[in-house]
PDB file of C-alpha atoms in Angstrom:
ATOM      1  CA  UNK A   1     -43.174 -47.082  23.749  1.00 49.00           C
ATOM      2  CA  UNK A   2     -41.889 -44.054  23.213  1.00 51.00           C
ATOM      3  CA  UNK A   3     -39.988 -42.758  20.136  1.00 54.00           C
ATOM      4  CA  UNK A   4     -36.885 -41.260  19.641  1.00 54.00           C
ATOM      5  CA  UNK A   5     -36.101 -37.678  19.694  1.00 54.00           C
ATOM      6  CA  UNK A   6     -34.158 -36.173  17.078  1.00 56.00           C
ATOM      7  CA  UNK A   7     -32.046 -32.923  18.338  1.00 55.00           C
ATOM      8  CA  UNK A   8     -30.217 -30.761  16.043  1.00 58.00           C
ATOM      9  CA  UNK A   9     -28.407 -28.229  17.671  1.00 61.00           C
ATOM     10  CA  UNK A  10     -28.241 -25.050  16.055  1.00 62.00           C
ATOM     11  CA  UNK A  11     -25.205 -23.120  16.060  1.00 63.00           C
ATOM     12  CA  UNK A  12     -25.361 -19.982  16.655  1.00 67.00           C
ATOM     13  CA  UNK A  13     -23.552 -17.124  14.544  1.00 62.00           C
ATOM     14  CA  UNK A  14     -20.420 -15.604  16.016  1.00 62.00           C
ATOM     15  CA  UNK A  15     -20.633 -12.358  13.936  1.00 68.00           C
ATOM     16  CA  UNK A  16     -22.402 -11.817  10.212  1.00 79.00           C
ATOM     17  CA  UNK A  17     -20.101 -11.567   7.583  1.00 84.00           C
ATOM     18  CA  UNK A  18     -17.483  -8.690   6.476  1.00 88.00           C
ATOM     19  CA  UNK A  19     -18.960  -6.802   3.287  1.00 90.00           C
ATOM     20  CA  UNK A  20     -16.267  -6.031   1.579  1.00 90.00           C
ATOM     21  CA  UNK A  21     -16.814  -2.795  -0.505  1.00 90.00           C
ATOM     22  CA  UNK A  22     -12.969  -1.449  -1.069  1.00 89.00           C
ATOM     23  CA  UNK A  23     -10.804  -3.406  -2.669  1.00 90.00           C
ATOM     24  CA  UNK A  24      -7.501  -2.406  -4.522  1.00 88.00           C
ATOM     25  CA  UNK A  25      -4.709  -4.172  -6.513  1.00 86.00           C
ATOM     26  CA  UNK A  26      -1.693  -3.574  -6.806  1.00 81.00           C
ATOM     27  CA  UNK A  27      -0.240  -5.943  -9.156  1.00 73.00           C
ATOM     28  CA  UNK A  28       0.466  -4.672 -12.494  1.00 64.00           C
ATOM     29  CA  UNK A  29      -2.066  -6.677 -15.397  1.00 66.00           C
ATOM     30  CA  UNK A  30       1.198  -8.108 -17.491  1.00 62.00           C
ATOM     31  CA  UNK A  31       3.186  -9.409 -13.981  1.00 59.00           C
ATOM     32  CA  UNK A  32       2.134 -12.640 -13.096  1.00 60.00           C
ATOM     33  CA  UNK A  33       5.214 -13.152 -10.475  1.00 59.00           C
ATOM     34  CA  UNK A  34       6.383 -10.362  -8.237  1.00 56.00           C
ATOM     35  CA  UNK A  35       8.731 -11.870  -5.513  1.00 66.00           C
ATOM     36  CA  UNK A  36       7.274 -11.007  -2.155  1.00 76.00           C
ATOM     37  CA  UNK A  37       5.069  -8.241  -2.031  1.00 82.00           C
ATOM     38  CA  UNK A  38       1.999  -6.912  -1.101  1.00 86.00           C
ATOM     39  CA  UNK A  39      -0.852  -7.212  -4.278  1.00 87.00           C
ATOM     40  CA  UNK A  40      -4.022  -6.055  -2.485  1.00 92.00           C
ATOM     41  CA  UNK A  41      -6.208  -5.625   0.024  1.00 94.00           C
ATOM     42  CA  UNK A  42     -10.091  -5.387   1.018  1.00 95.00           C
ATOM     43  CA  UNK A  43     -11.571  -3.190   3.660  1.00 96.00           C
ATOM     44  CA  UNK A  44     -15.593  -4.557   4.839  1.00 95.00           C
ATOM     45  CA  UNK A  45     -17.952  -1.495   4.335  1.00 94.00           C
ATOM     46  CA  UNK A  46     -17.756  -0.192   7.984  1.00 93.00           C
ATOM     47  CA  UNK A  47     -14.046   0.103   7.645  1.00 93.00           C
ATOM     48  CA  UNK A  48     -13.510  -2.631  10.417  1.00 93.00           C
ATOM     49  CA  UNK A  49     -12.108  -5.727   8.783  1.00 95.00           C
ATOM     50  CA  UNK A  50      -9.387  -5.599   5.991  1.00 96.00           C
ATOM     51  CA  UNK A  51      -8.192  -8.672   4.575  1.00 95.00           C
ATOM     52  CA  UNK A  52      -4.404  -8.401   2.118  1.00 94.00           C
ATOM     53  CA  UNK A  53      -2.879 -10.291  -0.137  1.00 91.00           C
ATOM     54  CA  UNK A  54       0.518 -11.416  -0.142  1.00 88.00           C
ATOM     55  CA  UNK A  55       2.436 -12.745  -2.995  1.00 82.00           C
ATOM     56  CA  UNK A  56       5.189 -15.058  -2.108  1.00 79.00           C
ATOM     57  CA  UNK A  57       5.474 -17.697  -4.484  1.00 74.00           C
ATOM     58  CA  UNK A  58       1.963 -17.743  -4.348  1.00 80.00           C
ATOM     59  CA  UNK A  59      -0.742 -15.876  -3.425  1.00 83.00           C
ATOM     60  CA  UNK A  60      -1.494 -15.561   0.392  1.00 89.00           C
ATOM     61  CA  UNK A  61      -4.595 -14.008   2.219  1.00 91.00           C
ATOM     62  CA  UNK A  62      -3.841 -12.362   5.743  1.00 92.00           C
ATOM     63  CA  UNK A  63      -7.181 -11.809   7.869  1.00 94.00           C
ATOM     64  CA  UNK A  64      -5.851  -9.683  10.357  1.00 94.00           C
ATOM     65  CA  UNK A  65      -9.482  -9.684  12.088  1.00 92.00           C
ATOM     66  CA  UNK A  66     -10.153  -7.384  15.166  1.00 92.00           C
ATOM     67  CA  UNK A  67      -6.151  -5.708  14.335  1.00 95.00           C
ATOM     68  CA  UNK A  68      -7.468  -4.570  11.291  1.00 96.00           C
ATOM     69  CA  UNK A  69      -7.770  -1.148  12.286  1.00 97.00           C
ATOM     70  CA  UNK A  70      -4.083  -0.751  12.647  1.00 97.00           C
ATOM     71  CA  UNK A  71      -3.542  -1.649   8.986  1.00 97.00           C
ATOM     72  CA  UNK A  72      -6.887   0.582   7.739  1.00 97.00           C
ATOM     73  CA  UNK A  73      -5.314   3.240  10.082  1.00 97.00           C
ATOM     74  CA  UNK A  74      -1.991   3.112   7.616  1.00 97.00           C
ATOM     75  CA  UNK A  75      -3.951   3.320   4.786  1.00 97.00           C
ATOM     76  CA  UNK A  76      -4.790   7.065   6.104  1.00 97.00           C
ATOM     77  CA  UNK A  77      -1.720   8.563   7.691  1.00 98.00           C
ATOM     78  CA  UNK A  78      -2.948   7.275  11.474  1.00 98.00           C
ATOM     79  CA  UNK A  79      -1.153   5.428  13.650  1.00 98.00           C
ATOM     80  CA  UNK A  80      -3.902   3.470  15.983  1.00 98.00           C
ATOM     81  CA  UNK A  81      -3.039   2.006  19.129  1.00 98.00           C
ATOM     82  CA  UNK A  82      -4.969   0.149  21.649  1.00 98.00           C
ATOM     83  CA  UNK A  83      -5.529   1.630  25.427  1.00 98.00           C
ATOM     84  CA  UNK A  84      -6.650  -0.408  28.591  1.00 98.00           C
ATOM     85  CA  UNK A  85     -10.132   1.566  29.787  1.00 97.00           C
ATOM     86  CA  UNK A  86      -9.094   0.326  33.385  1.00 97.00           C
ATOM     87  CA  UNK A  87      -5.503   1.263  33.568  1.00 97.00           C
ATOM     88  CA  UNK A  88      -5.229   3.255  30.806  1.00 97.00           C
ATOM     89  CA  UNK A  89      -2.205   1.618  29.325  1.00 97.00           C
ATOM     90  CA  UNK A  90      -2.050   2.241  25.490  1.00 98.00           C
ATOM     91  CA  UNK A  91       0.134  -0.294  23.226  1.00 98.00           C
ATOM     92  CA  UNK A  92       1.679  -0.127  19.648  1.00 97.00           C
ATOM     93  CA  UNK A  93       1.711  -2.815  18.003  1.00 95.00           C
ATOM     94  CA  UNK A  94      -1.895  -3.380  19.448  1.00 96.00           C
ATOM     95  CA  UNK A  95      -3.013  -5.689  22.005  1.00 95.00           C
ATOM     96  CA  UNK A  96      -6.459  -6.588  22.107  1.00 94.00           C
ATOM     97  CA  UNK A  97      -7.068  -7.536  26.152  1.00 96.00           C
ATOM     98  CA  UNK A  98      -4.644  -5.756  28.636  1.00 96.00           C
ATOM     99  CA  UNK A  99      -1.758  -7.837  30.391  1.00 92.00           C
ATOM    100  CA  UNK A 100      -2.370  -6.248  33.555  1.00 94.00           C
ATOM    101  CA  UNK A 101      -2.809  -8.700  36.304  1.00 94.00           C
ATOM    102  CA  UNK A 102      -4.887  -6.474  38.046  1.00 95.00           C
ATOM    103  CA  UNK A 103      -7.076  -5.881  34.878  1.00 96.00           C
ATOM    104  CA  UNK A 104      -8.473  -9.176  34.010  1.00 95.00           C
ATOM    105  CA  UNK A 105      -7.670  -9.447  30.653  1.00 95.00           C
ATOM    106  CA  UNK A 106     -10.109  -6.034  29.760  1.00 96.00           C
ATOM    107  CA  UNK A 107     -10.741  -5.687  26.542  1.00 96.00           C
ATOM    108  CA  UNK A 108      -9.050  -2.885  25.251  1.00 97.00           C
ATOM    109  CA  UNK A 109     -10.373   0.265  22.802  1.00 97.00           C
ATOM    110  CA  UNK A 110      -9.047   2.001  19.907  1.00 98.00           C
ATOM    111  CA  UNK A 111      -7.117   4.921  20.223  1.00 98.00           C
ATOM    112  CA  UNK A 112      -5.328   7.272  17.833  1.00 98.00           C
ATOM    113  CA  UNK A 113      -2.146   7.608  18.699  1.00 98.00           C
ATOM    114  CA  UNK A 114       0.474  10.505  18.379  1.00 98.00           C
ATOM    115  CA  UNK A 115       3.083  10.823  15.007  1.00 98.00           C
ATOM    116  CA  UNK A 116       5.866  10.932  17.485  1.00 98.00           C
ATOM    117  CA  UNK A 117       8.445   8.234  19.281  1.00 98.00           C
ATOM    118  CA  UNK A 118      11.168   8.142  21.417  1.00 98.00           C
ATOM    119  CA  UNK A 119      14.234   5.622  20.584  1.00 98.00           C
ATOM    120  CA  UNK A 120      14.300   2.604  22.864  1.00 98.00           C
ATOM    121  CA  UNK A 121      17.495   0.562  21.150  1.00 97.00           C
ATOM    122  CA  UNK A 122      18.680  -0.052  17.451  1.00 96.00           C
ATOM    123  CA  UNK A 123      20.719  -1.796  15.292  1.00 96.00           C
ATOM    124  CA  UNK A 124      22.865  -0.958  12.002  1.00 95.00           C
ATOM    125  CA  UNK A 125      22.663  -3.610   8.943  1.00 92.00           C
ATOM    126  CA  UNK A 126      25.236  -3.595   6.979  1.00 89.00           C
ATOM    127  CA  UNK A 127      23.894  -6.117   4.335  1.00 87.00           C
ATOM    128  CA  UNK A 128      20.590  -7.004   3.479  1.00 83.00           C
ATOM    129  CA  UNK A 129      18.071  -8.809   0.736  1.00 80.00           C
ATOM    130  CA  UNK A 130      18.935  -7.883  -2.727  1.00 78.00           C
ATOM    131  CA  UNK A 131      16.329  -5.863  -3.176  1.00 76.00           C
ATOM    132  CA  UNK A 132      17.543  -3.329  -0.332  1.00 85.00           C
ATOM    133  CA  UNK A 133      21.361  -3.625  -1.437  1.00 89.00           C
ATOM    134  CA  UNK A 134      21.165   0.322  -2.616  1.00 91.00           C
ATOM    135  CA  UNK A 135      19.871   1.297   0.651  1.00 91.00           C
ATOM    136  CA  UNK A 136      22.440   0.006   3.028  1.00 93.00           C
ATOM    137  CA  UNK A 137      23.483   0.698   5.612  1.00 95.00           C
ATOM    138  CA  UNK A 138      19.857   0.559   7.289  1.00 96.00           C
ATOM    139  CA  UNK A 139      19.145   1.793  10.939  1.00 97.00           C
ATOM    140  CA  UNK A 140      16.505  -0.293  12.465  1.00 97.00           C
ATOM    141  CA  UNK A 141      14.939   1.102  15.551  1.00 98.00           C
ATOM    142  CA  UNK A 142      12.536   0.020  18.210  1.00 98.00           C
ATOM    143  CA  UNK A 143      11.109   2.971  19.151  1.00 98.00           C
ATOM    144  CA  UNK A 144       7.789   3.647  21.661  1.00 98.00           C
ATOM    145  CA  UNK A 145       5.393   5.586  19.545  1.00 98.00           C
ATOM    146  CA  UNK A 146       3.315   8.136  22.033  1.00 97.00           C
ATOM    147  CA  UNK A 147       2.411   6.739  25.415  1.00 96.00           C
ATOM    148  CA  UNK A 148       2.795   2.992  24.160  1.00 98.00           C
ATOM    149  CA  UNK A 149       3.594   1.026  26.905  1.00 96.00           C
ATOM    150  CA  UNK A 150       6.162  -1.388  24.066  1.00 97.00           C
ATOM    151  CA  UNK A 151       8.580  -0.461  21.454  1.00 98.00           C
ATOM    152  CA  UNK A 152       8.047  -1.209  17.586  1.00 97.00           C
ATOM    153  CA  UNK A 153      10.834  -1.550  15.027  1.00 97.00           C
ATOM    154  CA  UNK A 154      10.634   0.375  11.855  1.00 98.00           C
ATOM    155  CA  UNK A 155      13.869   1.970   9.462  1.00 97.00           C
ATOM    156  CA  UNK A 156      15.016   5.103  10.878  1.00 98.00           C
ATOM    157  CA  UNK A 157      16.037   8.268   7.696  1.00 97.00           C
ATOM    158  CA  UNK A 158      17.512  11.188   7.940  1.00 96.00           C
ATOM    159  CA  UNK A 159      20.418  10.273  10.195  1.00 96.00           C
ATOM    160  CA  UNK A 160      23.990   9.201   9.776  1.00 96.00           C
ATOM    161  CA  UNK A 161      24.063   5.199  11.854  1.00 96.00           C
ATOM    162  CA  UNK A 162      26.782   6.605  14.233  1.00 96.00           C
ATOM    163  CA  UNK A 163      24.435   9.640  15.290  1.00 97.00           C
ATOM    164  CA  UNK A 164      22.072   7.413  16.599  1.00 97.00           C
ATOM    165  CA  UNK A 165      20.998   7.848  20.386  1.00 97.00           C
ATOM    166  CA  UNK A 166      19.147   6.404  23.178  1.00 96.00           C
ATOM    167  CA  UNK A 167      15.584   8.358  24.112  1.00 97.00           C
ATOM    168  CA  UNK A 168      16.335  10.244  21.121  1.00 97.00           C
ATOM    169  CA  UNK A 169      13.337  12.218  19.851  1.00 98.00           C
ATOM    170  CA  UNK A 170      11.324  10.928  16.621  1.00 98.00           C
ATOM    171  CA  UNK A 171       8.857  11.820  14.199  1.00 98.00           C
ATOM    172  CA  UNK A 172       6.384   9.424  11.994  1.00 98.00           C
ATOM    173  CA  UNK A 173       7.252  10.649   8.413  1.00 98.00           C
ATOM    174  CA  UNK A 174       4.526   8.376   5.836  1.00 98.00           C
ATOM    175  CA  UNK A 175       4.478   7.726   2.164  1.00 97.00           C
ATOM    176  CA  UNK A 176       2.304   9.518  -0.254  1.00 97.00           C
ATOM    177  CA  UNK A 177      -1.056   8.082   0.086  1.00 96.00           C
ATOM    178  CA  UNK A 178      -1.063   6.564  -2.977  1.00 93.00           C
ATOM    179  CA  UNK A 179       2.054   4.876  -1.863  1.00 93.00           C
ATOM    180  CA  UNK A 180       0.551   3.126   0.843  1.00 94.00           C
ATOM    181  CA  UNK A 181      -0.423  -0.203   0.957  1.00 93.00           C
ATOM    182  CA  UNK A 182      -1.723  -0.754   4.854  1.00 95.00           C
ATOM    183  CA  UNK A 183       1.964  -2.495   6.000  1.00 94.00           C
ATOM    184  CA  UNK A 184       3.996  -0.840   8.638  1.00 95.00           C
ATOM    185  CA  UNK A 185       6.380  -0.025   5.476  1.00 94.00           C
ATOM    186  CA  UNK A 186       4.242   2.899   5.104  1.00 97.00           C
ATOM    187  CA  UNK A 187       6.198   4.618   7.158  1.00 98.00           C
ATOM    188  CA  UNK A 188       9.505   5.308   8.626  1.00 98.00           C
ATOM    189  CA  UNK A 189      11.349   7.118  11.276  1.00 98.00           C
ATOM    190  CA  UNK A 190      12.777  10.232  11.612  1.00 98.00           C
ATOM    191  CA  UNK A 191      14.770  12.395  14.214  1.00 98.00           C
ATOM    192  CA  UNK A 192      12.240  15.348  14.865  1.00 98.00           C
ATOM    193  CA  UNK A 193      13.303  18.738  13.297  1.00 95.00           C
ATOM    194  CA  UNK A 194      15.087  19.964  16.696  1.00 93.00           C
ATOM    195  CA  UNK A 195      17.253  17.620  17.506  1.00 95.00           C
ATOM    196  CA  UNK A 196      21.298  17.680  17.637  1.00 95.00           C
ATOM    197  CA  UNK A 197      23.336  14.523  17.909  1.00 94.00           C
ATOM    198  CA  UNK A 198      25.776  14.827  21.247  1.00 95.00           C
ATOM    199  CA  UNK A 199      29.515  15.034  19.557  1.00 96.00           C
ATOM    200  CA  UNK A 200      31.295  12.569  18.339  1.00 96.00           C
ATOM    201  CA  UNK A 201      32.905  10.306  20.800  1.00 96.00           C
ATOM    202  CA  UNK A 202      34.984   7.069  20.989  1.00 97.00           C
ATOM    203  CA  UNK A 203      31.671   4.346  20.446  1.00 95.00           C
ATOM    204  CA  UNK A 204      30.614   6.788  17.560  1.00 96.00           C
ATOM    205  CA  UNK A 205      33.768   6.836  16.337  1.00 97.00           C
ATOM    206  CA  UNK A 206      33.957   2.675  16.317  1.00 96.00           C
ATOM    207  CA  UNK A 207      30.063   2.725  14.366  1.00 95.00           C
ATOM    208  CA  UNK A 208      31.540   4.924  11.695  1.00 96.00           C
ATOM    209  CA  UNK A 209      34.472   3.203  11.112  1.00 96.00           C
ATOM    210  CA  UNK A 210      32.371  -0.054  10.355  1.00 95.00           C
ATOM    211  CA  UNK A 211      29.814   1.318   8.155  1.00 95.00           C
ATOM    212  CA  UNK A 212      32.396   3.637   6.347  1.00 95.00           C
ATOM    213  CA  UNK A 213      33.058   0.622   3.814  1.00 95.00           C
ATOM    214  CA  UNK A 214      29.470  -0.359   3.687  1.00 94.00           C
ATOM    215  CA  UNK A 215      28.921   2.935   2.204  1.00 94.00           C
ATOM    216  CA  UNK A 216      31.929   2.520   0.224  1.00 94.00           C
ATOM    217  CA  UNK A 217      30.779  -0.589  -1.228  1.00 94.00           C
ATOM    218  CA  UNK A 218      27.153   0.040  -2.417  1.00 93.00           C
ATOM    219  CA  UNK A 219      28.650   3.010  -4.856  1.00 93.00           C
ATOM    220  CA  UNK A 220      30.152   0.240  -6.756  1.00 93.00           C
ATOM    221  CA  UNK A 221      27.212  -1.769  -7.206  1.00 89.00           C
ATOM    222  CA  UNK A 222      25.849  -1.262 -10.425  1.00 82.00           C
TER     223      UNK A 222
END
């Protein structure tokens, strides 16, 4: 008679560990509740994998796995992108397999991309969350940053809402370093240094005249 065999499968190990060796935080030592913000982050020791925590109501930890080097790339002043080594399509925000038929699903590589962007469409907002109230009125933009293949939406400075133009020429403009806190808030929009609006014409005219009280209003707000 024979006996029984007991298997055990072993599993095997996808990857080893992060070790994290950078880790910051933000939140002051006498705030215990900060709305919803940022708090900190960790980046693992080969600057690969960065892990931050969000503070909504409670505290929340966003692995942003193999996109992490988007969010390190923040951190420094560096826009990264992803490129297709078959077609050689490049995306911002990152994709991490092209969507070419033709391409498989190819894994994609890293890429440092260019601190310029061209306006694809916007939108004015003419009210907001409190905590922006000051600001308004906001120009959002989706704008495609280099060679990037699809648009991403940031605030665009430096420009009145009515000026605003398709294809229009922009610049990446970040915060301070010590500003930064590896969210796409790190950085805004701005029209590069040589370029003139068009003149003023009936649509511009029609923007203006609906974010003239906006602008009105947020003096009076104390």
């Amino acid at each position: 008679m024979m006996k029984g065999m007991l298997v055990t499968k072993r599993k095997e190990k996808f990857a080893d560990p992060p070790n994290f060796t950078e880790k910051k935080d933000y939140r002051p030592a006498d705030v215990k509740e900060t709305g919803l913000s940022f708090v900190g982050h960790e980046i693992s020791e080969d600057r690969t994998v960065m892990n931050q925590f969000l503070h909504y109501d409670q505290l929340y930890t966003i692995r942003h796995g193999w996109n992490s080097r988007f969010f390190i790339g923040l951190l420094d002043g560096k826009i990264m992108g992803t490129r297709c080594p078959k077609c050689g399509d490049s995306w911002v925000p990152v994709r991490t397999h092209c969507w070419n038929l033709d391409c498989n699903l190819q894994r994609t590589e890293w890429v440092e991309m260019p601190l310029t962007a061209k306006v694809h469409t916007w939108t004015v907002a003419g009210w907001s969350g409190r905590s922006s109230l000051k600001r308004l009125p906001i120009v959002l933009v989706y704008a495609f940053i280099g060679t990037s293949k699809v648009a991403m939406a940031n605030e665009l400075h430096g420009i009145h809402p009515w000026e605003v133009e398709f294809g229009m020429p922009l610049k990446i403009v970040f915060k301070p370093k010590e500003q930064r806190v590896g969210a796409v808030t790190d950085f805004h929009f701005e029209p590069v240094d040589f370029w003139k609006p068009s003149p003023m014409n009936q649509e511009k005219q029609r923007i203006k005249d609906l974010v003239t009280p906006v602008y009105e209003w947020v003096k009076t707000i104390k």
